[in-house]
PDB file of C-alpha atoms in Angstrom:
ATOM      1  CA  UNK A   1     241.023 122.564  11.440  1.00 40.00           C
ATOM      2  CA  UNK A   2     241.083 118.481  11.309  1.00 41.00           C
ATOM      3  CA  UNK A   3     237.812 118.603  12.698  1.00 37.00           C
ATOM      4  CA  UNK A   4     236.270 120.843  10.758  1.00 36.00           C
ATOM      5  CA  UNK A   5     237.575 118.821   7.520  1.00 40.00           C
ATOM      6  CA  UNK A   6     236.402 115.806   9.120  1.00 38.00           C
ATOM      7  CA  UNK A   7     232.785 117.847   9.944  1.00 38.00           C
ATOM      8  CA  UNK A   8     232.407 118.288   6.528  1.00 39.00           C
ATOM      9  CA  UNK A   9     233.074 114.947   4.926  1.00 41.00           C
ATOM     10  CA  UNK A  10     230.351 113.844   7.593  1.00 39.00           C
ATOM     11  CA  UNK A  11     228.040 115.983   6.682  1.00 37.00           C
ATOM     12  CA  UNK A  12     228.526 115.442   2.685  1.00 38.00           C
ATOM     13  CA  UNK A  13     228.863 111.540   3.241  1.00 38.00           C
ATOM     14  CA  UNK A  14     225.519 111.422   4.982  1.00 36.00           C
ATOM     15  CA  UNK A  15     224.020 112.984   2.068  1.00 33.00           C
ATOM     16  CA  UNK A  16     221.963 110.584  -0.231  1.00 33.00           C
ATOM     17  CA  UNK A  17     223.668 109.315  -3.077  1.00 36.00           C
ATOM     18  CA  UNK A  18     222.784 110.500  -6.332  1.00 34.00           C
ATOM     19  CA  UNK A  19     223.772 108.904  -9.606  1.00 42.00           C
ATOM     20  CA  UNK A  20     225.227 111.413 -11.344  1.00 46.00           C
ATOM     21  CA  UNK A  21     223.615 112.206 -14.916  1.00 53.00           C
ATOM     22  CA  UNK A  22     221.718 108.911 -14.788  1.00 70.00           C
ATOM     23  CA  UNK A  23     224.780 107.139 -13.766  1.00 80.00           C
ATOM     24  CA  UNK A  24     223.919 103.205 -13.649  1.00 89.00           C
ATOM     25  CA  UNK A  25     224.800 102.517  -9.349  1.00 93.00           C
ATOM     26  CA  UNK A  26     226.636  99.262 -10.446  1.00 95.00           C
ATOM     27  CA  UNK A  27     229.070 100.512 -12.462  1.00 96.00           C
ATOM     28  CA  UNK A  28     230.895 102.728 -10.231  1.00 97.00           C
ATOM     29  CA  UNK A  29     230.967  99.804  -7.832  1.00 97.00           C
ATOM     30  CA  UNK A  30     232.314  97.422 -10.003  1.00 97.00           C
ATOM     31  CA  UNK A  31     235.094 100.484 -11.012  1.00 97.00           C
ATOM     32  CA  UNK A  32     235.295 101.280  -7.178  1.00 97.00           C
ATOM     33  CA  UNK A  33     236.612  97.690  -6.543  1.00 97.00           C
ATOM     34  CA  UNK A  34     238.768  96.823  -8.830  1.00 97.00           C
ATOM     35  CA  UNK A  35     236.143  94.853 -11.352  1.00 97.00           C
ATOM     36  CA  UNK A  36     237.311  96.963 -14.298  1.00 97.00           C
ATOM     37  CA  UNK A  37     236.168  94.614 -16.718  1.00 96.00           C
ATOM     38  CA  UNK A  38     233.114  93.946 -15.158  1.00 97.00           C
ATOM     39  CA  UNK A  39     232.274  97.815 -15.190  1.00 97.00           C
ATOM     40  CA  UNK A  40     233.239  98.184 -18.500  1.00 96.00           C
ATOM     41  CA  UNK A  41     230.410  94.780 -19.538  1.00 96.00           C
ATOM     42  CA  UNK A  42     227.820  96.828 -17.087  1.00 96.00           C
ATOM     43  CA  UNK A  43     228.133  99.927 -19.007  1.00 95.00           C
ATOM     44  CA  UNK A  44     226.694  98.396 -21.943  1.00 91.00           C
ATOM     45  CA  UNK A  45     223.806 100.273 -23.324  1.00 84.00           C
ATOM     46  CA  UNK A  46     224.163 102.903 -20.557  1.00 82.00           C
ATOM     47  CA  UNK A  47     224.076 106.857 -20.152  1.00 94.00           C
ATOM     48  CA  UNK A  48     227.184 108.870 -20.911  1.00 97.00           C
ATOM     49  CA  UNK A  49     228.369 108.647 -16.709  1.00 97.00           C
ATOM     50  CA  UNK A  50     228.150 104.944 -17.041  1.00 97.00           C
ATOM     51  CA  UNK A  51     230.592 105.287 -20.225  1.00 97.00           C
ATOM     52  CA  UNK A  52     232.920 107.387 -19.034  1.00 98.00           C
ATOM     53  CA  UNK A  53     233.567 104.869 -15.457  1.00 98.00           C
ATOM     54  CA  UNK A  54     234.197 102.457 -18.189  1.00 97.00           C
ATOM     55  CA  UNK A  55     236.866 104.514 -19.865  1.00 98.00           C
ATOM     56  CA  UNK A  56     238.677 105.268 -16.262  1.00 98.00           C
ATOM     57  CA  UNK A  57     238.307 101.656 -16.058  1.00 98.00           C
ATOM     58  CA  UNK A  58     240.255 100.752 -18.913  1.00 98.00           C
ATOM     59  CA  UNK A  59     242.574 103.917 -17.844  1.00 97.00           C
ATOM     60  CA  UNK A  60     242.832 101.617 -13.891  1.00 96.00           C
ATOM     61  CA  UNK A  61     243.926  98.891 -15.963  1.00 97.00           C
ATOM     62  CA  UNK A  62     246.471 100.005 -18.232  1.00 97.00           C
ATOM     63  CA  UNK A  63     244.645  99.084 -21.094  1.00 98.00           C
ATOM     64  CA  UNK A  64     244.618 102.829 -23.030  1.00 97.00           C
ATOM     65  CA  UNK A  65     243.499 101.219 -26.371  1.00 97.00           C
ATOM     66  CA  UNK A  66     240.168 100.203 -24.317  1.00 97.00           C
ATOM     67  CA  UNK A  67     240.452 103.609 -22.574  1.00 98.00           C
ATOM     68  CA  UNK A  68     240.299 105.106 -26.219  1.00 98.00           C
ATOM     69  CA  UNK A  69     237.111 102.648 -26.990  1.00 97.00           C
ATOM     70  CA  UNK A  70     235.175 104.207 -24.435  1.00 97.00           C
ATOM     71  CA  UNK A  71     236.136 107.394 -24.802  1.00 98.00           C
ATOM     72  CA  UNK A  72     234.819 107.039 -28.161  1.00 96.00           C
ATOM     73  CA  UNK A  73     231.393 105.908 -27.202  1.00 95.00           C
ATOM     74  CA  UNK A  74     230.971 108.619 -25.371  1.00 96.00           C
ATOM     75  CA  UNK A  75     232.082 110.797 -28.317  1.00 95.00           C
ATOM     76  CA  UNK A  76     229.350 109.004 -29.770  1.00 94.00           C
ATOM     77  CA  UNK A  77     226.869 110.345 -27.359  1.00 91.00           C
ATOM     78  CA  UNK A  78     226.533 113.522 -29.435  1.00 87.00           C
ATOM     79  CA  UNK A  79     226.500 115.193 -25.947  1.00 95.00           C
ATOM     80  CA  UNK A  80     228.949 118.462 -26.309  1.00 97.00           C
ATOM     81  CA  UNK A  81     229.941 118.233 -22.529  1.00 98.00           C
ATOM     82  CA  UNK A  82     230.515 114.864 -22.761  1.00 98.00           C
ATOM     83  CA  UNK A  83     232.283 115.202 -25.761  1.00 98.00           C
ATOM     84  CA  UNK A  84     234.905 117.386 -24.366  1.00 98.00           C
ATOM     85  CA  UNK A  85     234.908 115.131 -21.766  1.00 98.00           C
ATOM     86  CA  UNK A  86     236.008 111.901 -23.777  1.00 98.00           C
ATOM     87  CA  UNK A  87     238.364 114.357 -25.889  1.00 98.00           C
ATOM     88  CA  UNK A  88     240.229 115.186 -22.467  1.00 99.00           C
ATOM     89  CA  UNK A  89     240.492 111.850 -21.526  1.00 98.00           C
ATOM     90  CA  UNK A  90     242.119 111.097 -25.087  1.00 98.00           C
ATOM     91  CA  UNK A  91     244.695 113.719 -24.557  1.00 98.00           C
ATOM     92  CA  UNK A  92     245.303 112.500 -20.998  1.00 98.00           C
ATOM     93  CA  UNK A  93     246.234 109.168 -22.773  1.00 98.00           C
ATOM     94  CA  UNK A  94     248.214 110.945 -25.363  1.00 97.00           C
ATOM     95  CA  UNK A  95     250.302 112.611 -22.681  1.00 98.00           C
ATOM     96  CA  UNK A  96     248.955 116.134 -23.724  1.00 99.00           C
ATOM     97  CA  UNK A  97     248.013 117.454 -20.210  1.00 98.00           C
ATOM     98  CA  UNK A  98     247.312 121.142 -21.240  1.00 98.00           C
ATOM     99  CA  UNK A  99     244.763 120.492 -24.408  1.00 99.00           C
ATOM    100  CA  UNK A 100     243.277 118.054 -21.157  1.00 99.00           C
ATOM    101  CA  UNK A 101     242.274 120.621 -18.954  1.00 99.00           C
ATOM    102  CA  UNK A 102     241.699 123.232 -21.463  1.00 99.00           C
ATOM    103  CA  UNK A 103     238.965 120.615 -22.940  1.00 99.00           C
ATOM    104  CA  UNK A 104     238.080 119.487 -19.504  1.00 99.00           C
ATOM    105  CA  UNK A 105     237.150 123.208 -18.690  1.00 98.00           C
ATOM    106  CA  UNK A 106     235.028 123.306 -21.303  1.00 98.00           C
ATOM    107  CA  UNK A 107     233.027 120.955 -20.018  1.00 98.00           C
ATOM    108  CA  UNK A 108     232.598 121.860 -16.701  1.00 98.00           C
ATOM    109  CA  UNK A 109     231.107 125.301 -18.242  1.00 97.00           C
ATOM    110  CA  UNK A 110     229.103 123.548 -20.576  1.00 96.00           C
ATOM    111  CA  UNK A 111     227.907 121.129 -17.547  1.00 95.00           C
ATOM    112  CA  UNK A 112     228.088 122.638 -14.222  1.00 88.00           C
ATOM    113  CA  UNK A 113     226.355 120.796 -11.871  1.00 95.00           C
ATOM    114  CA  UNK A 114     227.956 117.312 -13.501  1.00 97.00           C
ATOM    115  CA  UNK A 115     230.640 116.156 -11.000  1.00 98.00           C
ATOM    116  CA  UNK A 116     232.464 114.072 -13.643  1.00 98.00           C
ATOM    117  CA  UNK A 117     233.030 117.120 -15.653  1.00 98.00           C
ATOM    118  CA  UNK A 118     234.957 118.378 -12.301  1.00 99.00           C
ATOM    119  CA  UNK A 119     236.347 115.125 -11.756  1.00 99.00           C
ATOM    120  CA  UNK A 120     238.001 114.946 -15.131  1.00 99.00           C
ATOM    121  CA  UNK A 121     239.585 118.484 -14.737  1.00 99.00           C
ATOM    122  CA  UNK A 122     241.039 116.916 -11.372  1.00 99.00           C
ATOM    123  CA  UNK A 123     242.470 114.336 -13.242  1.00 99.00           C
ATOM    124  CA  UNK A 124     243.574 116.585 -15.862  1.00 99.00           C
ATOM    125  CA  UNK A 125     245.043 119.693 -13.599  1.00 99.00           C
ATOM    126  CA  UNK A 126     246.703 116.901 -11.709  1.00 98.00           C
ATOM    127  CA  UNK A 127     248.215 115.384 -14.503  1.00 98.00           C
ATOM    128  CA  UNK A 128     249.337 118.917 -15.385  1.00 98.00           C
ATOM    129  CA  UNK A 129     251.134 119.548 -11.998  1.00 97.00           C
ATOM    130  CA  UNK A 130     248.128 122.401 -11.170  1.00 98.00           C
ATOM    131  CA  UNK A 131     248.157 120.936  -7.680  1.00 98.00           C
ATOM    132  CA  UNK A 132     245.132 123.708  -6.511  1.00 97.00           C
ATOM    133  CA  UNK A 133     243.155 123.589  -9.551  1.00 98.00           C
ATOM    134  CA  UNK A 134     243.118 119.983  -8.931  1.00 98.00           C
ATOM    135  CA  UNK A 135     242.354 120.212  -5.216  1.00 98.00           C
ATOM    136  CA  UNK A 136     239.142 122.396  -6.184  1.00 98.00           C
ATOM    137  CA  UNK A 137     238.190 120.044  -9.046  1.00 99.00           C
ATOM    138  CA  UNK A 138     238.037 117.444  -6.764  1.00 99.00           C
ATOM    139  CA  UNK A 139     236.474 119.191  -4.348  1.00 98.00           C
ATOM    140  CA  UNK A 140     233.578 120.236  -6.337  1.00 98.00           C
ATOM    141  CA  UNK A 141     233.184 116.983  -7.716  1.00 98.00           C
ATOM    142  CA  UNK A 142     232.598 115.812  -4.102  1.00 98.00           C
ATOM    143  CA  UNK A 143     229.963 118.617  -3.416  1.00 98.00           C
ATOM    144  CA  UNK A 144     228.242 117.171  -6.849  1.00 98.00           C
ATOM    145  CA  UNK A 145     228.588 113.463  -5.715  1.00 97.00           C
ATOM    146  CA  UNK A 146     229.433 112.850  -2.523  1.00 98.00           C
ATOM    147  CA  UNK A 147     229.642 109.287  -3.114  1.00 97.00           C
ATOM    148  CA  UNK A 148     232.318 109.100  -5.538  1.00 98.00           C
ATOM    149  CA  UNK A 149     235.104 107.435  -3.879  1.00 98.00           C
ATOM    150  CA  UNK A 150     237.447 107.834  -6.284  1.00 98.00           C
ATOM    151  CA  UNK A 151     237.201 112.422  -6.192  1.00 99.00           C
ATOM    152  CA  UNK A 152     237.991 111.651  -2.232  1.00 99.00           C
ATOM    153  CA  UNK A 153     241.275 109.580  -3.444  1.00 98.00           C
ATOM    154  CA  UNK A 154     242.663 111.703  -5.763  1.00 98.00           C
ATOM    155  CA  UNK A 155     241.510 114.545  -3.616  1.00 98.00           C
ATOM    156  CA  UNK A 156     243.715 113.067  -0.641  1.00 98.00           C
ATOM    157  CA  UNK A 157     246.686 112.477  -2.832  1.00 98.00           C
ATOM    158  CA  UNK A 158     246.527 116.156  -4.033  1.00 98.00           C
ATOM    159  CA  UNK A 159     245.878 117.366  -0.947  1.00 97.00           C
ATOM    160  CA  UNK A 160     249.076 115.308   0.721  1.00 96.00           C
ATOM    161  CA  UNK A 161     251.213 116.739  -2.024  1.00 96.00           C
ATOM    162  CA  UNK A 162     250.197 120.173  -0.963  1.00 96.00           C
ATOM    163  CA  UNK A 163     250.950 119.153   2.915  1.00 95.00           C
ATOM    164  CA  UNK A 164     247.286 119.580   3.953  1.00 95.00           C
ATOM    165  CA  UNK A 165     247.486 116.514   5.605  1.00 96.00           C
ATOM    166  CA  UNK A 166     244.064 116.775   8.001  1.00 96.00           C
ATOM    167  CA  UNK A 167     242.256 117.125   4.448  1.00 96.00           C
ATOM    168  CA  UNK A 168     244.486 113.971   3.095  1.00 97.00           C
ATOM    169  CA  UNK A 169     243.545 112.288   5.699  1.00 97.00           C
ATOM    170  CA  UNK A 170     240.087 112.998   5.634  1.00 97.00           C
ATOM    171  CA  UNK A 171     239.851 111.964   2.283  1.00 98.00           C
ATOM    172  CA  UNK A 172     241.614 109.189   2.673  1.00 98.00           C
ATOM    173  CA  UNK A 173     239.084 107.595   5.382  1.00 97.00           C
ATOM    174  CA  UNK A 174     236.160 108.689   3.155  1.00 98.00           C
ATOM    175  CA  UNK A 175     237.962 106.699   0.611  1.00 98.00           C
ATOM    176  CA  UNK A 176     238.312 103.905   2.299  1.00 98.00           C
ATOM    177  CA  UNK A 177     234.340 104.009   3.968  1.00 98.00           C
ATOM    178  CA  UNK A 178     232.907 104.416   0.486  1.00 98.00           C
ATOM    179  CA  UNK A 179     235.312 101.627  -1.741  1.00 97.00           C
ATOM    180  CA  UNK A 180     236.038  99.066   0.921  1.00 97.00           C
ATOM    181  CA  UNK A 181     237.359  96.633  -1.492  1.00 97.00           C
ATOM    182  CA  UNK A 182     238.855  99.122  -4.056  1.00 97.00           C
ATOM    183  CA  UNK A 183     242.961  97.395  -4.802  1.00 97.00           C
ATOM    184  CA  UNK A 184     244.586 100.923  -3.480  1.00 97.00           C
ATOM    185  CA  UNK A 185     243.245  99.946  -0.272  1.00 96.00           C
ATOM    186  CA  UNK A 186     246.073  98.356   1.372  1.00 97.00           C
ATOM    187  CA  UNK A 187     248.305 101.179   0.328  1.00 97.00           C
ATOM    188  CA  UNK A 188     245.977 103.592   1.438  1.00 97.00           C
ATOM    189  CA  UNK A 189     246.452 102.197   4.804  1.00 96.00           C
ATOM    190  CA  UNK A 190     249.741 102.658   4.562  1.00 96.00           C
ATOM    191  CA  UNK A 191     249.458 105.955   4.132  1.00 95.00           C
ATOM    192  CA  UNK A 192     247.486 106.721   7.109  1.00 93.00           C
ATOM    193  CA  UNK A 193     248.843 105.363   9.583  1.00 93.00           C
ATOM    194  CA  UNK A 194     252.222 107.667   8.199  1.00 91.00           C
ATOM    195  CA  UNK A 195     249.638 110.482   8.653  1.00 83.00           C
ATOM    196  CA  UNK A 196     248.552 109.945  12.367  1.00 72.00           C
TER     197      UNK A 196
END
């Protein structure tokens, strides 16, 4: 079963990376390594994705009035998926996890085929204690964007609270491949040598 979890990570991580819905590349490294700042000053000017790693940014580093910013220049977009998107991440910061993935939901029907639709609605379901809602968020989000190192975190942590722990640890290495100097690495590390 480890191996076939493993398999598939393979297989998904040797897919080319595509920016997701124009996503600027340098953004979600900068987020990816702890640069939050830095990603939020690179998403200047950008596409909705770009935006939106800016507002988990701010989110990273406890700075929800900055979270809020973003998540209203996305609003500002006058995208509807993305909309629902930056109204999610609002009611994430406003502690209302149910209006979160109800709104996040929205999006992903509105979107499909966008993995940070999926990803919010991880980050939402999670929030919401929806431990499998949040695994298959994830998950999707991964088939959409393979590259994403932050969907293979939260993935592993979901997937550790449900005591899949080949998948957590699966994740977990993909993690730690695809955002080498991300600041949960250490603890990451941690956690896998618990899981060997």
């Amino acid at each position: 079963m480890a191996l076939l979890a493993v398999a598939a990570l393979s297989h998904l991580l040797a897919t080319p990376a595509v920016a997701g819905d124009g996503q600027k590349p340098e953004v979600q490294r900068l987020f990816q390594s702890g640069a939050y700042d830095e990603a939020v000053q690179a998403s200047q000017g950008g596409d909705p994705a770009s935006i939106y790693l800016a507002a988990q940014a701010m989110m990273k580093a406890d700075q929800a009035g900055q979270a809020r910013e973003q998540f209203a220049r996305l609003s500002a977009t006058n995208q509807p998926a993305w909309q629902l998107v930056a109204q999610s991440g609002e009611a994430l910061i406003g502690g209302d996890a149910g209006r979160a993935v109800t709104l996040a939901r929205q999006a992903t029907e509105a979107a499909g085929d966008n993995p940070f639709m999926f990803y919010q609605l991880g980050l939402a379901s999670s929030k919401a204690g929806d431990w499998g809602g949040a695994g298959d968020a994830f998950t999707r989000t991964i088939e959409l964007k393979p590259d994403f190192a932050y969907a293979h975190y939260y993935a592993a942590l979901v997937h550790q609270r449900m005591r899949q722990l080949p998948r957590a640890a699966a994740h977990f290495d993909a993690f730690l491949r695809l955002a080498p100097d991300a600041p949960e690495r250490q603890a990451v590390q941690a956690i896998m040598r618990t899981l060997k």
